Structures are given as structure tokens and as C-alpha cells.
CSV table of C-alpha atoms in Angstrom, one decimal:
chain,number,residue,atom,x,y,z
P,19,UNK,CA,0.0,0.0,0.0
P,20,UNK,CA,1.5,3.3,-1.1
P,21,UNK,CA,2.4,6.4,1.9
P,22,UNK,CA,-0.7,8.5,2.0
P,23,UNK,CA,-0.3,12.0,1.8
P,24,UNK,CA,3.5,11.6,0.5
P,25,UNK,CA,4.0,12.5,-2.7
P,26,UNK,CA,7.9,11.9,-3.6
P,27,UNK,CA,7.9,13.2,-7.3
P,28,UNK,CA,6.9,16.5,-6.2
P,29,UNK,CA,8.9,16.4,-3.2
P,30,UNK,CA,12.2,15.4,-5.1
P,31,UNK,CA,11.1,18.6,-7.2
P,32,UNK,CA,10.8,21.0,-4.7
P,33,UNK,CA,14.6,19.5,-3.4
P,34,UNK,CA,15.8,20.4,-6.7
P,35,UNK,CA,14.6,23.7,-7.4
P,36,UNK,CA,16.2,24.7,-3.3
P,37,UNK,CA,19.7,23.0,-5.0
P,38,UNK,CA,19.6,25.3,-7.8
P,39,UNK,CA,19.2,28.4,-5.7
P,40,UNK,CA,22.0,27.2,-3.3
P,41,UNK,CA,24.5,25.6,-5.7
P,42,UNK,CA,28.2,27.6,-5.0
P,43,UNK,CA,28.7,30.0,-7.4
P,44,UNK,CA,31.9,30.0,-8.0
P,45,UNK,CA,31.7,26.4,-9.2
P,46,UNK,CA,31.3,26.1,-13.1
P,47,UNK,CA,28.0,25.6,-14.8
P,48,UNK,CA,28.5,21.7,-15.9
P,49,UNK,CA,29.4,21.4,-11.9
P,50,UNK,CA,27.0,23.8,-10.5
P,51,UNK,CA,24.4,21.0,-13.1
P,52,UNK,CA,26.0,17.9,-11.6
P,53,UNK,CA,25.3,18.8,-7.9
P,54,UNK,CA,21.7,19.3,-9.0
P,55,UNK,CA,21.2,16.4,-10.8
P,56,UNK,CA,23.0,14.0,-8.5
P,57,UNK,CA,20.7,16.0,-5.7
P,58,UNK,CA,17.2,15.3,-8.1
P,59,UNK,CA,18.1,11.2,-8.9
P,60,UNK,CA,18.9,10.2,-5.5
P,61,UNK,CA,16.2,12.3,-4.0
P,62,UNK,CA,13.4,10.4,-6.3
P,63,UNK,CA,15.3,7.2,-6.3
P,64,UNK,CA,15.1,6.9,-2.3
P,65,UNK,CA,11.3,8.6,-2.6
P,66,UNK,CA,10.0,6.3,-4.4
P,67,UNK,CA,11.7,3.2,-2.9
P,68,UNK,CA,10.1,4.3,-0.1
P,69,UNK,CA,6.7,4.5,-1.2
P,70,UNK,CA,6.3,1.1,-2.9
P,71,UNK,CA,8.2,-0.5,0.0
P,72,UNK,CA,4.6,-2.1,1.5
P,73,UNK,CA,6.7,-3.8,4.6
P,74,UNK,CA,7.9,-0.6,6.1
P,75,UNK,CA,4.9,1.0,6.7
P,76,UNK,CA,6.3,4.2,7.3
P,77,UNK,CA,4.1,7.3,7.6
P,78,UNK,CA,4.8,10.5,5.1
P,79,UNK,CA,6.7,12.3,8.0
P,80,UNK,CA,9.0,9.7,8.2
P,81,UNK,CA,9.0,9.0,4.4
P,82,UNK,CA,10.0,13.0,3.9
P,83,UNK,CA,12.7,12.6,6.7
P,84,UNK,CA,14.6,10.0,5.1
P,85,UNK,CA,14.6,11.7,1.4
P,86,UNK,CA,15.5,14.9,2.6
P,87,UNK,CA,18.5,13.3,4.3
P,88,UNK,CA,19.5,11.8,1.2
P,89,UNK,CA,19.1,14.8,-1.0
P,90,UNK,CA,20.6,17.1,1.6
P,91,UNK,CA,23.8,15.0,2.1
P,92,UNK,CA,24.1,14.2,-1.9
P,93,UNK,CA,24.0,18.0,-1.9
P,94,UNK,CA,27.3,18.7,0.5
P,95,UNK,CA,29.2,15.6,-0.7
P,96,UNK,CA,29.1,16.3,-4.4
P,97,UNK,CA,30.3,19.8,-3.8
P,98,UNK,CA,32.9,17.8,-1.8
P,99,UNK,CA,33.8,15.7,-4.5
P,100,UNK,CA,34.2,18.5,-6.7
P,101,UNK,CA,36.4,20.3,-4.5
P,102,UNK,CA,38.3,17.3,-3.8
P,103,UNK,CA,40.7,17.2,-6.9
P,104,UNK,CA,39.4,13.7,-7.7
P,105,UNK,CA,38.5,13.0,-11.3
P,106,UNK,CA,35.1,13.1,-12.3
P,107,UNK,CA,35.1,9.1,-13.3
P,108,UNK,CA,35.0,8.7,-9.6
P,109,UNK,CA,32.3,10.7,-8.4
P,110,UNK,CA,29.1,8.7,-9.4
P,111,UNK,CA,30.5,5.5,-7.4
P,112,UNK,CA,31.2,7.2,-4.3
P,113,UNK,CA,27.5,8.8,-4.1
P,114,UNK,CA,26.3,6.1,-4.7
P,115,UNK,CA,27.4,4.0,-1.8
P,116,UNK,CA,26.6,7.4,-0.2
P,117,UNK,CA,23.2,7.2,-0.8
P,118,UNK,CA,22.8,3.6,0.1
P,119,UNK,CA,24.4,3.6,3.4
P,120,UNK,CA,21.9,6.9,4.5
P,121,UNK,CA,18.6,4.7,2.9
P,122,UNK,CA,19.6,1.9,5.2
P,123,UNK,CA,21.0,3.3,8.1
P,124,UNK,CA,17.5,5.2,8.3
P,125,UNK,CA,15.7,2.9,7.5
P,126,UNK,CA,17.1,1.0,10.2
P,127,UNK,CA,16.7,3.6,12.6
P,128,UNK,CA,12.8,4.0,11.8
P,129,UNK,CA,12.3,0.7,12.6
P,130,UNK,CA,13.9,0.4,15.8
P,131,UNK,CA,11.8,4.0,16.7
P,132,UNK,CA,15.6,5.6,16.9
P,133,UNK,CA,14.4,9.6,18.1
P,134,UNK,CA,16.0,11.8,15.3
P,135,UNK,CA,18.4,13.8,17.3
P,136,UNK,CA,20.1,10.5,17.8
P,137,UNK,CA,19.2,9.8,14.0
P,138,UNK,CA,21.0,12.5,12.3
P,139,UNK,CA,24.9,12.2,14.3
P,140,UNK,CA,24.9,8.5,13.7
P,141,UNK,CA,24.2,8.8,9.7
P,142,UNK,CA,26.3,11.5,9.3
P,143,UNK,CA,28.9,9.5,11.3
P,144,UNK,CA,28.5,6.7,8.5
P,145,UNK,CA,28.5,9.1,5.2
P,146,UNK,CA,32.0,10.5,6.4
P,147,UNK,CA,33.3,6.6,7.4
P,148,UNK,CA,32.0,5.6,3.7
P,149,UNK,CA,33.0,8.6,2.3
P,150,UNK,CA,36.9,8.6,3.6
P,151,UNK,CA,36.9,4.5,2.5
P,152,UNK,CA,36.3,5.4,-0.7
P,153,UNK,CA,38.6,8.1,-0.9
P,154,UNK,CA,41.0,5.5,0.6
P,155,UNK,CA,40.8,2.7,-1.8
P,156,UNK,CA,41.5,4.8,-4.6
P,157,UNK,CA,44.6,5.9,-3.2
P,158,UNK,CA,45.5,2.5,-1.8
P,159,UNK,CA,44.8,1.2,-5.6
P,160,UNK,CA,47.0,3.8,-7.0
P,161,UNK,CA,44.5,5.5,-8.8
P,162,UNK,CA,44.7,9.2,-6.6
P,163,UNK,CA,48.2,10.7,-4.9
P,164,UNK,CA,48.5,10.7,-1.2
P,165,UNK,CA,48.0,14.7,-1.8
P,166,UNK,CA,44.5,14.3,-3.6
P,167,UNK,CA,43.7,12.1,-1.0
P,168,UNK,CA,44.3,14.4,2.0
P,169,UNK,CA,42.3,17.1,0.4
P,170,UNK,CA,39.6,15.0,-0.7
P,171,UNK,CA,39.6,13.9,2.9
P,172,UNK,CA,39.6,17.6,4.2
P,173,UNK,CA,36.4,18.6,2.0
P,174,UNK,CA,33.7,19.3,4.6
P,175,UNK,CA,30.6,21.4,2.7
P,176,UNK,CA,28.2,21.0,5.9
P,177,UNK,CA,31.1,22.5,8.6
P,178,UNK,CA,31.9,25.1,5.9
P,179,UNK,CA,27.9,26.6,5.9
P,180,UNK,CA,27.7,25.9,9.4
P,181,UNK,CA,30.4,28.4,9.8
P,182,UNK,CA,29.2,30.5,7.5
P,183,UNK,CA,25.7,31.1,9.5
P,184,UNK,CA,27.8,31.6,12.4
P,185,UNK,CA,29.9,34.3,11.0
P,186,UNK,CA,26.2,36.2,9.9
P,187,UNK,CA,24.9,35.2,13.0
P,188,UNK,CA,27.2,36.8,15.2
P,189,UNK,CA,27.3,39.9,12.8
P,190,UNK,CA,23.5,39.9,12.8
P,191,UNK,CA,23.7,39.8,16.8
P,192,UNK,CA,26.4,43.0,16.6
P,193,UNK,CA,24.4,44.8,14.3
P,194,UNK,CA,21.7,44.3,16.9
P,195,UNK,CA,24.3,45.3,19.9
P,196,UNK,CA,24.5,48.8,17.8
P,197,UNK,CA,21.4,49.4,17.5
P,198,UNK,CA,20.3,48.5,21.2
P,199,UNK,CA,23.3,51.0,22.2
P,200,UNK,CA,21.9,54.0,19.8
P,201,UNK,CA,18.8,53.4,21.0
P,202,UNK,CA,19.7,54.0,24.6
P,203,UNK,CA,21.7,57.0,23.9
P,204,UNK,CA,19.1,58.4,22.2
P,205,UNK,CA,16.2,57.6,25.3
P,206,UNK,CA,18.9,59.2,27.4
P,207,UNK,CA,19.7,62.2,25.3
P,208,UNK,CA,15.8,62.8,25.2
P,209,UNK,CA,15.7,62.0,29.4
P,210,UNK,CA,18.2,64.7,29.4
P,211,UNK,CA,16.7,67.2,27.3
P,212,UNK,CA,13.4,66.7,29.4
P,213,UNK,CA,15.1,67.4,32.7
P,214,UNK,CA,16.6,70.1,31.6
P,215,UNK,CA,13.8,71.5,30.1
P,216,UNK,CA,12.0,70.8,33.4
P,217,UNK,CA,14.2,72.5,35.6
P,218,UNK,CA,14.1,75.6,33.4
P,219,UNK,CA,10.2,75.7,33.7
P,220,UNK,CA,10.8,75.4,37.5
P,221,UNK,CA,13.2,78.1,37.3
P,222,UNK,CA,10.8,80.2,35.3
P,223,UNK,CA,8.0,79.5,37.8
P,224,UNK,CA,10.1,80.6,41.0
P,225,UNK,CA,11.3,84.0,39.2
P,226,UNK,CA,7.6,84.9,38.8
P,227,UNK,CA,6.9,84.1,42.2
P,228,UNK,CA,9.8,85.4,44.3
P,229,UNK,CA,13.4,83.7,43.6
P,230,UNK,CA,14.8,81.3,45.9
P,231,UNK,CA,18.5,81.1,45.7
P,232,UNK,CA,19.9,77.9,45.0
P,233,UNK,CA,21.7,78.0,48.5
P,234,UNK,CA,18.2,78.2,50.1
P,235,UNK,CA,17.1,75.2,48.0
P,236,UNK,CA,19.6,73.3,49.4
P,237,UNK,CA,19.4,74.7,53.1
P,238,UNK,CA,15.4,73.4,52.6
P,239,UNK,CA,16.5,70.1,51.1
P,240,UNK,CA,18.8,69.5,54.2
P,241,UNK,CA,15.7,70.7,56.3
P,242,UNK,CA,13.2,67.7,54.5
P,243,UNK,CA,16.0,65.0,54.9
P,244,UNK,CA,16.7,66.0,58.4
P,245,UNK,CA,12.8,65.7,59.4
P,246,UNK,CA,13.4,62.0,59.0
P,247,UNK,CA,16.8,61.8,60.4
P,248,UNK,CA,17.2,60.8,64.3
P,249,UNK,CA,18.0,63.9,67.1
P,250,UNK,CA,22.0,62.6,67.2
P,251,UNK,CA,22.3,62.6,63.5
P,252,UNK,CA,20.5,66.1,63.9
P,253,UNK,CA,23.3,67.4,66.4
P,254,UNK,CA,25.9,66.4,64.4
P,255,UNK,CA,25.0,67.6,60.7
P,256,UNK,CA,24.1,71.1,62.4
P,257,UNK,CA,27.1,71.1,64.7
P,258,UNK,CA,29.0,71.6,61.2
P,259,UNK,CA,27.0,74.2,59.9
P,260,UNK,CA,27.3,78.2,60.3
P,261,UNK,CA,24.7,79.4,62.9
P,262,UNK,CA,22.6,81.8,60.3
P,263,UNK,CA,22.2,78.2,58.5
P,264,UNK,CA,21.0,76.1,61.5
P,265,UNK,CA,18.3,79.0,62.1
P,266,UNK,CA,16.8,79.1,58.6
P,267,UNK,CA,17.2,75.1,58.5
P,268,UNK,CA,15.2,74.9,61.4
P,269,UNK,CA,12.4,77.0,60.7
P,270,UNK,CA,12.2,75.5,57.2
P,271,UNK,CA,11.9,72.1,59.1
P,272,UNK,CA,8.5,73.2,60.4
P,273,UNK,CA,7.3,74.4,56.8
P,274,UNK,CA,4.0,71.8,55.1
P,275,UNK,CA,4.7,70.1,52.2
P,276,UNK,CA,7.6,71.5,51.7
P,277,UNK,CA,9.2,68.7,49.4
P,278,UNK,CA,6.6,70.4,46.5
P,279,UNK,CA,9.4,73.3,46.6
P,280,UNK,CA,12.5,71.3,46.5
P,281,UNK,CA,14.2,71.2,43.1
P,282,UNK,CA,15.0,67.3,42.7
P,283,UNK,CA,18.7,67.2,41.4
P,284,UNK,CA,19.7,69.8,44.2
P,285,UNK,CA,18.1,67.3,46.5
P,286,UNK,CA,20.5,64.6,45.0
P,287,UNK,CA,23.1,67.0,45.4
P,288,UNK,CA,22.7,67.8,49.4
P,289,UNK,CA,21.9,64.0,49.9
P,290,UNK,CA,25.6,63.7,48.5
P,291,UNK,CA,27.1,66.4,50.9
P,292,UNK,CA,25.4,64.8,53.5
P,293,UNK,CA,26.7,61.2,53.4
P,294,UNK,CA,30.1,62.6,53.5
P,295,UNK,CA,29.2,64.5,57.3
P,296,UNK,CA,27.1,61.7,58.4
P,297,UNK,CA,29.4,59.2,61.0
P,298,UNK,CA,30.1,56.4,59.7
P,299,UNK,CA,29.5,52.7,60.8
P,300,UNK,CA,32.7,51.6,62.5
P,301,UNK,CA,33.6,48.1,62.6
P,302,UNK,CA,34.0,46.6,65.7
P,303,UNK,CA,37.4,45.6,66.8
P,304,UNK,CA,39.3,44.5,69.7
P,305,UNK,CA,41.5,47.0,69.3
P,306,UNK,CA,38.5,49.8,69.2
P,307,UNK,CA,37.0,48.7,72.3
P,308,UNK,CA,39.5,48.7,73.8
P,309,UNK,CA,40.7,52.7,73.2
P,310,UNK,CA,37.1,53.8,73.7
P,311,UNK,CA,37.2,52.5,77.2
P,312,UNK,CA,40.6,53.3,78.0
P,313,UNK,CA,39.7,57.1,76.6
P,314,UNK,CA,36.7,56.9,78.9
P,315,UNK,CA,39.3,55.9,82.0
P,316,UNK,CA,40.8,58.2,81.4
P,317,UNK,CA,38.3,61.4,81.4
P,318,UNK,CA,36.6,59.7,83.9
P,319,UNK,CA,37.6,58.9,87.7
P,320,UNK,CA,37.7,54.7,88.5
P,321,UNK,CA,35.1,55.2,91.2
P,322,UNK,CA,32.5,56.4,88.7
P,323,UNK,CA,33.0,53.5,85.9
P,324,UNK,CA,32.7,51.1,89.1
P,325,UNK,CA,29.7,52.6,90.3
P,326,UNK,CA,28.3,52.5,86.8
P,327,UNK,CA,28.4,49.3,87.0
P,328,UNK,CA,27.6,48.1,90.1
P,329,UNK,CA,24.3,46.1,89.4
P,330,UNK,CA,26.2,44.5,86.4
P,331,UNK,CA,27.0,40.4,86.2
P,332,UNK,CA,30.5,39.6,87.3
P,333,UNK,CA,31.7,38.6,83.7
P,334,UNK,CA,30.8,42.3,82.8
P,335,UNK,CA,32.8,43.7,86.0
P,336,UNK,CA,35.5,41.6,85.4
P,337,UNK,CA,35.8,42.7,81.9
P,338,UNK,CA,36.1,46.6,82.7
P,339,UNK,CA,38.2,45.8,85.6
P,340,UNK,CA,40.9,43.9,83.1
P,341,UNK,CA,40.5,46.5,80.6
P,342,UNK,CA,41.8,49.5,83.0
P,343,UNK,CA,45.2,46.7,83.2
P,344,UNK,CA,44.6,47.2,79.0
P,345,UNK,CA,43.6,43.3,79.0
P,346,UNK,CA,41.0,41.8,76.9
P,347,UNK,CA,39.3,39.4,78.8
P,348,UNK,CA,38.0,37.5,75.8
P,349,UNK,CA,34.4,38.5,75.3
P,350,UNK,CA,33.0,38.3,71.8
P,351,UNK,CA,33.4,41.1,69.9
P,352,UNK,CA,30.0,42.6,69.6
P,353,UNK,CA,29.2,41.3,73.3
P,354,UNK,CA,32.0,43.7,74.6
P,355,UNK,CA,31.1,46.6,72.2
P,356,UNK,CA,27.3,46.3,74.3
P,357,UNK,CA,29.3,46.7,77.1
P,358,UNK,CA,31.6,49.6,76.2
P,359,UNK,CA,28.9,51.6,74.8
P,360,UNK,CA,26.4,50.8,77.9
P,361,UNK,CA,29.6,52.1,80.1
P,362,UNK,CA,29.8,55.4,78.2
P,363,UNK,CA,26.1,55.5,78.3
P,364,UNK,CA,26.0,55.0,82.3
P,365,UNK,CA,28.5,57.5,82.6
């Protein structure tokens, strides 16, 4: 019973007109022909063996896998061939056991319900094995040179367009790279050209409405952050600031809303000034502890750090008593900076 729904005339046609289109162009027109036709026989040879063939029973999808296989590797080995240096006498034999071998290699495969992405590596495994043989026995008969034979044997068509869409495929992808980077310079030239234009209008608004000096933006900026900010951070931004300052700061702390007349990049900028005044997080250290409680000995009598500490466990006691010595008694590091900063804090 023929393969319903597989025609293999017309699909050996369609193979043939895809050769034509793809055949190298630097070949010569009578090779350029014999890719084509040695593409169009096997291709209907192998299609229509496998239609008549009643005992496989394959299904169209497998009957097109098979003859595409064929005609795509007759296509790449007779360019091979033709690259090779071998004579043309030579080239219809090898094909042909070519052919062959991929017919009943898939075959094979079809039967035993081999998945296709094992299919494919395993026959082109055998078209190279049958394809160097041949090439082998020719020179082991004396009928090609050891130098025909090592080219013919270095002809790879299939590695050569596989590199070839890697090559466009990577240029497609930096083509793509360009144009990903223009198009983000040009969104940020346009973010820029908005800001600016922003901040103009702003300044336009405020010079109709009374102009605030850009030292007042930023003295009402540090007065918005520092509503948030605790009393000791407070105390220690304003300690560093000129007296005139603290007093506008602090009456623009108890102004409503007033982030609706804060310009946003000077707010970035006073943010920036104010991370460099703001104490930093120290790291704990023995070495730290240990000169914050020797400084507090000494600004500090002994009889007040003891009765600071009075109610305290005997580990603690025996830890500030070792430390006036300048020993470390061994605490863990953040246990003993509890210590030395409840000390200071008792004090």
C-alpha cells in the first residue's frame, strides 16, 4: 500500500529547485548541473523506494525525513567531491554507496523508533566513514596521490555553511548590539533634554513668584532630609554648619509640604554632601574597644566606671576591671562593644 499524503515526485522537485538556488557560485556551470542532478536522482530514487516499499509502513513524516536526508547530504558531498581534486570518473561510485548507506541506516533507525536527534549524528557518522573509505581505496589502488587524497579527505561542505551562518549570526547579533546601544543613547539624550527643560520651567516658575537662591534650595532640602533623620544625627550635621544656616534650617523644618518646593537634582546633590558629614558605621574591633574605654578611663575617675556598673553580672565587671590593666578578657566582639557603649552611656 502506497504512503498517504507523500507525494515523492513532487517532493524530489521542490529538493531540486532549493539545489539550484543554493549551488556555489563559484563552481562552473556543468558542476554547479552535476550537484543538481545527482541532488534530483537520489532524492526520487530513495522517494519512491520508499513508497512502494509495503513492509515498512512508514508514515509520510518519516518517508519525507529520510529523502530529505538523502538529498541534503548528496547536496554537500558532491560539492565535496568536486572540491576534492578527484577526477570526475570517480564521483558517481562514491554517491552512490553514499546514498545507500543513508537509505539503510535510516531505515534502520525508523524501525527500531531511533528519536532523530540520535538519527541524524549517527548517519552522518557513517556518510564520512563511507566517504573517507572510498577516498582511501582509490589511493591504496594507486588511482589518486597521497595529496588528492588528504584534500579530498579535508572537504567538509556541511562544517563550511555551518560556519558561515555563524559568522552572519554573530554579525546579525552585533548589528543588533549597535542598535540596542543607539537606541539607549538616544532615550537618554531625550531624558536629558526633558530634565533640563523641566528645571528651566521650574526656574521660570520661581522668578515669577519670588526667587529662591539655589543656596536656600539646598538649606530646605537639608531641612526635608533631616525631618526624618534621628535627634543625634541632627546634632551632628548642624554642629557643622554656620549658625545663620542652622536657624533658617530649622524654621524650614516646620514648613507643610515642603518637598513640592525642592528642586530634585539639588536634592540629590545635598543627599551627596550629607553622606560625606554623616558618622560612619565603624567596625568593631578589639583593638577599638578597647581605646574607647581606655579614653573613657581616662576622662573619667575609677570610682565612677565602678559605680556605673555596680548592678552589672561579674563577667561584665570583670571585663572593665581587666580593661583598665589594658587586658582583653576575651568577650565576643559585639558582646563587649554592648558593654563599652552601655559604660559610656551610664556615665
Amino acid at each position: 500500500m502506497a504512503i498517504e499524503g507523500f507525494d515523492y515526485k513532487e517532493f524530489a522537485a521542490n529538493m531540486t529547485e532549493q539545489a539550484k538556488q543554493l549551488v556555489p557560485q563559484d563552481l562552473t556551470a556543468e558542476n554547479q548541473q552535476y550537484i543538481v542532478d545527482t541532488l534530483s536522482n537520489f532524492t526520487l530514487l530513495a522517494g519512491e523506494a520508499l513508497y512502494n516499499d509495503e513492509n515498512l509502513k512508514l508514515t509520510a513524516e518519516q518517508a519525507v525525513f529520510i529523502t530529505q536526508v538523502i538529498a541534503e547530504w548528496s547536496y554537500h558531498k558532491s560539492i565535496d567531491l568536486i572540491r576534492s581534486g578527484l577526477q570526475k570518473m570517480y564521483w558517481d561510485s562514491i554517491m552512490q554507496k553514499i546514498a545507500f548507506t543513508i537509505f539503510e541506516v535510516a531505515k534502520q533507525a525508523i524501525i527500531r523508533e531511533i528519536p532523530q536527534d540520535q538519527l541524524l549524528p549517527a548517519i552522518e557518522h557513517h556518510v564520512q566513514k563511507v566517504y573517507n573509505k572510498c577516498i582511501e581505496d582509490l589511493q591504496n589502488r594507486g588511482m589518486i596521490s597521497e595529496k588528492v587524497k588528504e584534500n579530498a579527505e579535508n572537504q567538509s561542505n556541511i562544517d563550511a555553511m555551518a560556519r558561515k551562518a555563524a559568522e552572519e549570526a554573530n554579525k546579525a547579533k552585533e548589528a543588533t548590539y549597535t542598535e540596542a546601544d543607539e537606541k539607549r543613547k538616544e532615550i537618554q539624550k531625550k531624558r536629558e533634554e526633558a530634565r533640563k527643560k523641566r528645571k528651566e520651567e521650574r526656574e521660570a516658575e520661581r522668578a515669577g513668584t519670588g526667587y529662591i537662591s539655589k543656596r536656600q534650595m539646598k538649606l530646605m532640602a537639608l531641612a526635608m532630609i533631616l525631618k526624618i533623620l534621628s535627634p543625634d544625627k541632627i546634632k551632628v550635621i548642624l554642629d557643622k554648619l554656620e549658625k545663620d544656616d542652622v536657624a533658617n534650617i530649622i524654621a524650614y523644618m516646620d514648613i507643610v509640604n515642603l518637598e513640592s518646593q525642592i528642586d530634585s537634582d539639588i536634592l540629590m546633590e545635598c543627599l551627596k554632601e550629607i553622606k560625606k558629614i554623616l558618622p560612619s558605621k565603624r567596625v568593631l574591633t578589639q583593638e577599638n574597644i578597647m581605646g574607647d574605654l581606655l579614653r573613657l578611663y581616662k576622662a573619667n575617675s575609677r570610682d565612677i566606671v565602678e559605680k556605673a556598673i555596680r548592678n552589672e553580672r561579674p563577667l561584665v565587671k570583670r571585663f572593665i576591671a581587666q580593661a583598665y590593666d589594658g587586658e582583653y578578657s576575651g568577650l565576643p566582639i559585639k558582646v563587649a562593644g554592648i558593654v563599652a557603649q552601655h559604660v559610656e552611656d551610664s556615665i
